[in-house]
């Protein structure tokens, strides 16, 4: 019976070949010359003293090159074999590093073409300044830059617990639920769910979806109902989108979203609460805070 390659006694350390692997059983395998070329033994460019996993070190180096512009948008990454040689690694860590960068939204893979640094759409500045003085809101901001407002839902419903809490209403109280999707230059960029206490809008023009988008925005809409605004509160978070949000916004893997929870308060009670989900790779949220 022909013995397996590793079925021999390991030579003394001073006689051992330079390129060997030790198996879990403690046996030593000498790599054949064709395997040595282009493998883990060729000029590694990562610090072997770094305690992180090899794939994390490879991903970190590539990420640095991408974010610094050394690998500009649209440029190809080296082939898998090229990365193996460049980092002195095996194929497994290289593939893990590529998968990590893809999940972070930094690269795209194209079947038969290779891996490329992702081209990012131009960032737009979404200013919140106009909300405070009523000159515009999300609907009007979208319209100002040539966007479209798509009405997804416009109907009375029983208030979910989180909505009822923000509007200071008993759970299950009827509210007018309005859901929109905003599309700019043919691409969806924002989802919006907002809720009015139904007693505030019942029988008024604000109840009719044909009046959307309301000229002047939500604050003008409220003023048409005789409501005077006292303050607006907002909570802003970033998170991973849900599968539905990924589909509705046409997001690529690894793209985060902003979630803005906004509540508009009249002098005596909250009158509107909204949740906005905004594509994180297309907008910068801009706030101006006046100092009295």
Tab-separated table of C-alpha atoms in Angstrom:
chain	number	residue	atom	x	y	z
A	1	UNK	CA	0.000	0.000	0.000
A	2	UNK	CA	1.390	3.348	-0.994
A	3	UNK	CA	1.847	5.504	2.122
A	4	UNK	CA	0.129	8.892	2.356
A	5	UNK	CA	2.299	11.946	1.811
A	6	UNK	CA	2.319	12.847	5.482
A	7	UNK	CA	2.993	9.273	6.674
A	8	UNK	CA	6.666	9.709	7.397
A	9	UNK	CA	8.631	10.645	10.454
A	10	UNK	CA	9.337	14.341	10.785
A	11	UNK	CA	13.045	15.107	10.337
A	12	UNK	CA	14.904	17.011	13.017
A	13	UNK	CA	14.166	20.715	13.074
A	14	UNK	CA	17.590	21.679	11.665
A	15	UNK	CA	17.060	19.324	8.695
A	16	UNK	CA	13.399	20.111	8.103
A	17	UNK	CA	12.521	21.649	4.706
A	18	UNK	CA	11.642	25.352	4.707
A	19	UNK	CA	8.116	24.850	3.424
A	20	UNK	CA	6.145	22.405	5.538
A	21	UNK	CA	2.729	22.102	7.088
A	22	UNK	CA	1.973	20.297	10.332
A	23	UNK	CA	-1.279	18.300	10.469
A	24	UNK	CA	-3.534	18.082	13.509
A	25	UNK	CA	-2.038	14.627	14.169
A	26	UNK	CA	1.386	16.233	14.481
A	27	UNK	CA	2.655	14.862	11.190
A	28	UNK	CA	4.633	17.071	8.836
A	29	UNK	CA	3.898	17.566	5.149
A	30	UNK	CA	6.334	19.119	2.700
A	31	UNK	CA	4.561	21.202	0.069
A	32	UNK	CA	5.278	20.292	-3.515
A	33	UNK	CA	7.134	22.968	-5.457
A	34	UNK	CA	4.104	23.910	-7.638
A	35	UNK	CA	2.116	24.590	-4.457
A	36	UNK	CA	4.860	26.740	-2.990
A	37	UNK	CA	4.731	29.185	-5.879
A	38	UNK	CA	1.935	31.725	-5.424
A	39	UNK	CA	0.901	30.308	-2.040
A	40	UNK	CA	1.165	31.397	1.560
A	41	UNK	CA	4.928	31.561	1.207
A	42	UNK	CA	5.222	34.477	-1.210
A	43	UNK	CA	6.086	37.898	0.236
A	44	UNK	CA	3.180	38.499	2.627
A	45	UNK	CA	2.168	42.179	2.901
A	46	UNK	CA	0.305	41.913	6.212
A	47	UNK	CA	1.900	41.959	9.631
A	48	UNK	CA	2.087	38.380	10.927
A	49	UNK	CA	2.208	39.727	14.496
A	50	UNK	CA	-1.284	41.236	14.122
A	51	UNK	CA	-3.551	39.158	16.428
A	52	UNK	CA	-6.630	39.493	14.204
A	53	UNK	CA	-7.777	36.755	11.860
A	54	UNK	CA	-6.043	36.791	8.479
A	55	UNK	CA	-9.218	37.664	6.576
A	56	UNK	CA	-9.806	40.665	8.852
A	57	UNK	CA	-6.285	41.948	8.188
A	58	UNK	CA	-6.728	41.534	4.441
A	59	UNK	CA	-10.127	43.263	4.537
A	60	UNK	CA	-8.705	46.112	6.630
A	61	UNK	CA	-5.885	46.761	4.162
A	62	UNK	CA	-8.242	46.726	1.166
A	63	UNK	CA	-10.764	48.883	3.020
A	64	UNK	CA	-8.063	51.463	3.769
A	65	UNK	CA	-7.109	51.588	0.095
A	66	UNK	CA	-10.756	52.028	-0.930
A	67	UNK	CA	-11.581	54.752	1.601
A	68	UNK	CA	-8.346	56.648	0.901
A	69	UNK	CA	-8.984	56.632	-2.838
A	70	UNK	CA	-5.967	54.486	-3.680
A	71	UNK	CA	-8.562	52.088	-5.097
A	72	UNK	CA	-11.041	54.586	-6.618
A	73	UNK	CA	-14.714	53.849	-7.396
A	74	UNK	CA	-15.081	51.546	-10.368
A	75	UNK	CA	-11.537	50.207	-10.182
A	76	UNK	CA	-11.058	46.430	-10.197
A	77	UNK	CA	-9.572	44.543	-7.287
A	78	UNK	CA	-6.815	42.036	-8.089
A	79	UNK	CA	-8.013	38.560	-8.943
A	80	UNK	CA	-8.381	35.987	-6.194
A	81	UNK	CA	-5.061	34.445	-7.225
A	82	UNK	CA	-3.489	37.908	-7.225
A	83	UNK	CA	-4.737	38.612	-3.696
A	84	UNK	CA	-3.400	35.249	-2.536
A	85	UNK	CA	0.056	36.246	-3.799
A	86	UNK	CA	-0.221	39.827	-2.556
A	87	UNK	CA	-1.142	38.904	1.010
A	88	UNK	CA	0.700	35.624	1.320
A	89	UNK	CA	-2.540	33.941	2.265
A	90	UNK	CA	-4.598	30.990	1.134
A	91	UNK	CA	-7.820	31.329	-0.846
A	92	UNK	CA	-10.124	30.868	2.153
A	93	UNK	CA	-9.179	34.093	4.014
A	94	UNK	CA	-9.140	36.034	0.733
A	95	UNK	CA	-12.696	34.933	-0.006
A	96	UNK	CA	-13.788	35.787	3.546
A	97	UNK	CA	-12.255	39.263	3.202
A	98	UNK	CA	-14.062	39.855	-0.102
A	99	UNK	CA	-17.362	38.721	1.420
A	100	UNK	CA	-16.832	41.082	4.363
A	101	UNK	CA	-16.158	44.085	2.124
A	102	UNK	CA	-19.171	43.188	0.002
A	103	UNK	CA	-21.379	43.076	3.122
A	104	UNK	CA	-20.070	46.542	4.060
A	105	UNK	CA	-21.164	47.889	0.681
A	106	UNK	CA	-17.654	48.764	-0.463
A	107	UNK	CA	-17.368	46.432	-3.455
A	108	UNK	CA	-19.524	44.775	-6.098
A	109	UNK	CA	-18.994	41.409	-7.785
A	110	UNK	CA	-19.870	40.937	-11.440
A	111	UNK	CA	-20.101	37.407	-12.762
A	112	UNK	CA	-17.364	36.757	-15.280
A	113	UNK	CA	-15.824	40.215	-14.842
A	114	UNK	CA	-14.430	40.278	-11.327
A	115	UNK	CA	-14.727	42.429	-8.209
A	116	UNK	CA	-14.888	46.245	-8.398
A	117	UNK	CA	-14.921	49.128	-5.936
A	118	UNK	CA	-18.522	50.258	-5.716
A	119	UNK	CA	-19.504	53.451	-7.481
A	120	UNK	CA	-21.545	55.530	-5.082
A	121	UNK	CA	-24.363	57.865	-6.164
A	122	UNK	CA	-23.833	61.572	-5.470
A	123	UNK	CA	-24.788	62.483	-1.921
A	124	UNK	CA	-27.680	64.900	-1.512
A	125	UNK	CA	-28.077	67.107	1.511
A	126	UNK	CA	-31.448	66.671	3.191
A	127	UNK	CA	-31.940	69.832	5.209
A	128	UNK	CA	-34.282	69.789	8.163
A	129	UNK	CA	-34.196	73.589	8.563
A	130	UNK	CA	-37.379	74.141	6.593
A	131	UNK	CA	-39.409	71.828	8.807
A	132	UNK	CA	-39.201	74.196	11.730
A	133	UNK	CA	-40.575	77.221	9.868
A	134	UNK	CA	-43.051	75.313	7.703
A	135	UNK	CA	-41.494	76.195	4.357
A	136	UNK	CA	-41.019	72.568	3.378
A	137	UNK	CA	-40.913	69.013	4.629
A	138	UNK	CA	-39.798	65.712	3.150
A	139	UNK	CA	-42.533	65.717	0.493
A	140	UNK	CA	-41.697	69.207	-0.716
A	141	UNK	CA	-37.944	68.591	-0.509
A	142	UNK	CA	-38.402	65.636	-2.850
A	143	UNK	CA	-40.501	67.730	-5.225
A	144	UNK	CA	-37.944	70.549	-5.228
A	145	UNK	CA	-35.292	68.258	-6.712
A	146	UNK	CA	-37.544	66.720	-9.318
A	147	UNK	CA	-38.794	63.837	-7.206
A	148	UNK	CA	-42.088	62.004	-7.123
A	149	UNK	CA	-44.350	61.147	-4.217
A	150	UNK	CA	-45.895	57.687	-4.306
A	151	UNK	CA	-48.838	57.225	-1.910
A	152	UNK	CA	-48.725	53.683	-0.499
A	153	UNK	CA	-51.442	53.936	2.154
A	154	UNK	CA	-53.886	56.615	3.277
A	155	UNK	CA	-56.527	55.239	5.660
A	156	UNK	CA	-57.792	55.262	9.250
A	157	UNK	CA	-56.388	52.443	11.382
A	158	UNK	CA	-56.154	51.484	15.064
A	159	UNK	CA	-52.973	53.049	16.450
A	160	UNK	CA	-50.146	50.555	17.117
A	161	UNK	CA	-48.675	50.778	20.613
A	162	UNK	CA	-45.574	52.802	19.633
A	163	UNK	CA	-47.613	55.290	17.597
A	164	UNK	CA	-50.189	55.645	20.381
A	165	UNK	CA	-47.407	56.316	22.892
A	166	UNK	CA	-45.848	59.061	20.752
A	167	UNK	CA	-49.252	60.691	20.193
A	168	UNK	CA	-50.184	60.246	23.876
A	169	UNK	CA	-53.300	58.302	22.934
A	170	UNK	CA	-54.739	55.036	24.276
A	171	UNK	CA	-53.566	52.065	22.239
A	172	UNK	CA	-56.080	51.246	19.504
A	173	UNK	CA	-57.337	54.840	19.092
A	174	UNK	CA	-58.108	55.595	15.455
A	175	UNK	CA	-55.421	57.498	13.582
A	176	UNK	CA	-55.018	58.499	9.939
A	177	UNK	CA	-52.092	56.427	8.633
A	178	UNK	CA	-50.216	57.792	5.616
A	179	UNK	CA	-47.397	55.908	3.905
A	180	UNK	CA	-45.294	57.381	1.102
A	181	UNK	CA	-42.321	56.432	-1.001
A	182	UNK	CA	-40.171	59.203	-2.472
A	183	UNK	CA	-38.492	58.668	-5.833
A	184	UNK	CA	-35.728	60.945	-7.134
A	185	UNK	CA	-34.241	60.576	-10.626
A	186	UNK	CA	-36.016	57.272	-11.011
A	187	UNK	CA	-34.605	55.802	-7.771
A	188	UNK	CA	-36.504	55.331	-4.489
A	189	UNK	CA	-34.715	57.202	-1.716
A	190	UNK	CA	-37.065	57.450	1.245
A	191	UNK	CA	-40.004	55.735	2.942
A	192	UNK	CA	-42.332	57.627	5.251
A	193	UNK	CA	-45.078	56.496	7.621
A	194	UNK	CA	-46.971	59.265	9.427
A	195	UNK	CA	-49.990	59.313	11.702
A	196	UNK	CA	-52.555	62.012	12.638
A	197	UNK	CA	-55.106	61.628	15.449
A	198	UNK	CA	-58.191	60.820	13.377
A	199	UNK	CA	-60.431	63.227	15.283
A	200	UNK	CA	-58.140	66.039	14.079
A	201	UNK	CA	-58.515	65.373	10.348
A	202	UNK	CA	-61.863	63.565	9.979
A	203	UNK	CA	-64.024	65.305	7.362
A	204	UNK	CA	-61.293	67.811	6.391
A	205	UNK	CA	-59.278	68.136	3.148
A	206	UNK	CA	-56.322	66.593	5.016
A	207	UNK	CA	-58.209	63.279	5.030
A	208	UNK	CA	-58.266	63.122	1.217
A	209	UNK	CA	-55.212	61.426	-0.377
A	210	UNK	CA	-55.882	63.310	-3.627
A	211	UNK	CA	-54.599	66.447	-1.893
A	212	UNK	CA	-51.111	64.980	-1.447
A	213	UNK	CA	-48.497	66.305	-1.645
A	214	UNK	CA	-49.947	69.162	0.361
A	215	UNK	CA	-48.666	72.563	-0.849
A	216	UNK	CA	-46.335	73.927	1.805
A	217	UNK	CA	-45.945	70.610	3.573
A	218	UNK	CA	-47.283	69.079	6.752
A	219	UNK	CA	-47.026	72.207	8.908
A	220	UNK	CA	-49.072	74.210	6.414
A	221	UNK	CA	-51.526	71.305	6.387
A	222	UNK	CA	-51.788	71.509	10.172
A	223	UNK	CA	-52.231	75.269	10.132
A	224	UNK	CA	-55.110	74.829	7.690
A	225	UNK	CA	-56.740	72.809	10.476
A	226	UNK	CA	-56.218	75.632	12.969
A	227	UNK	CA	-53.333	73.899	14.742
A	228	UNK	CA	-50.477	76.020	16.107
A	229	UNK	CA	-47.169	74.203	16.447
A	230	UNK	CA	-45.141	74.423	19.647
A	231	UNK	CA	-42.156	72.166	18.904
A	232	UNK	CA	-40.814	69.298	16.831
A	233	UNK	CA	-38.812	66.449	18.333
A	234	UNK	CA	-36.643	64.023	16.390
A	235	UNK	CA	-34.664	60.877	17.109
A	236	UNK	CA	-32.157	59.803	14.451
A	237	UNK	CA	-30.605	56.348	14.263
A	238	UNK	CA	-28.710	54.298	11.704
A	239	UNK	CA	-29.365	50.606	11.238
A	240	UNK	CA	-29.443	47.697	8.827
A	241	UNK	CA	-32.563	47.791	6.626
A	242	UNK	CA	-35.199	45.092	6.810
A	243	UNK	CA	-35.611	42.847	3.739
A	244	UNK	CA	-38.770	44.786	2.765
A	245	UNK	CA	-36.952	48.123	3.055
A	246	UNK	CA	-34.038	46.778	1.025
A	247	UNK	CA	-36.446	45.834	-1.752
A	248	UNK	CA	-38.554	49.009	-1.611
A	249	UNK	CA	-35.503	51.298	-1.652
A	250	UNK	CA	-33.519	49.175	-4.111
A	251	UNK	CA	-30.566	48.994	-1.719
A	252	UNK	CA	-27.401	47.031	-2.399
A	253	UNK	CA	-26.048	44.640	0.246
A	254	UNK	CA	-24.316	46.426	3.101
A	255	UNK	CA	-26.127	49.759	2.635
A	256	UNK	CA	-27.438	51.174	5.940
A	257	UNK	CA	-30.447	53.421	6.402
A	258	UNK	CA	-31.227	56.451	8.530
A	259	UNK	CA	-34.345	56.064	10.659
A	260	UNK	CA	-35.802	59.402	11.730
A	261	UNK	CA	-38.648	59.380	14.237
A	262	UNK	CA	-40.320	62.796	14.259
A	263	UNK	CA	-43.196	64.062	16.392
A	264	UNK	CA	-44.878	67.441	15.929
A	265	UNK	CA	-46.403	68.965	19.063
A	266	UNK	CA	-49.177	71.556	19.271
A	267	UNK	CA	-49.632	73.669	22.375
A	268	UNK	CA	-51.796	71.028	24.046
A	269	UNK	CA	-50.877	67.653	22.494
A	270	UNK	CA	-48.830	65.808	19.842
A	271	UNK	CA	-50.571	66.099	16.469
A	272	UNK	CA	-48.397	64.112	14.025
A	273	UNK	CA	-45.784	61.433	14.416
A	274	UNK	CA	-43.688	60.095	11.538
A	275	UNK	CA	-41.048	57.494	10.876
A	276	UNK	CA	-38.754	58.152	7.908
A	277	UNK	CA	-36.422	55.508	6.471
A	278	UNK	CA	-33.780	57.117	4.239
A	279	UNK	CA	-31.184	55.422	2.038
A	280	UNK	CA	-27.894	55.970	3.860
A	281	UNK	CA	-25.724	56.001	0.737
A	282	UNK	CA	-27.617	58.845	-0.928
A	283	UNK	CA	-28.210	61.476	1.775
A	284	UNK	CA	-26.520	63.540	4.420
A	285	UNK	CA	-28.893	64.793	7.099
A	286	UNK	CA	-28.236	68.482	7.672
A	287	UNK	CA	-29.285	70.361	10.810
A	288	UNK	CA	-28.890	74.038	11.638
A	289	UNK	CA	-29.328	74.881	15.313
A	290	UNK	CA	-29.815	78.583	16.065
A	291	UNK	CA	-28.249	79.807	19.294
A	292	UNK	CA	-30.522	82.279	21.154
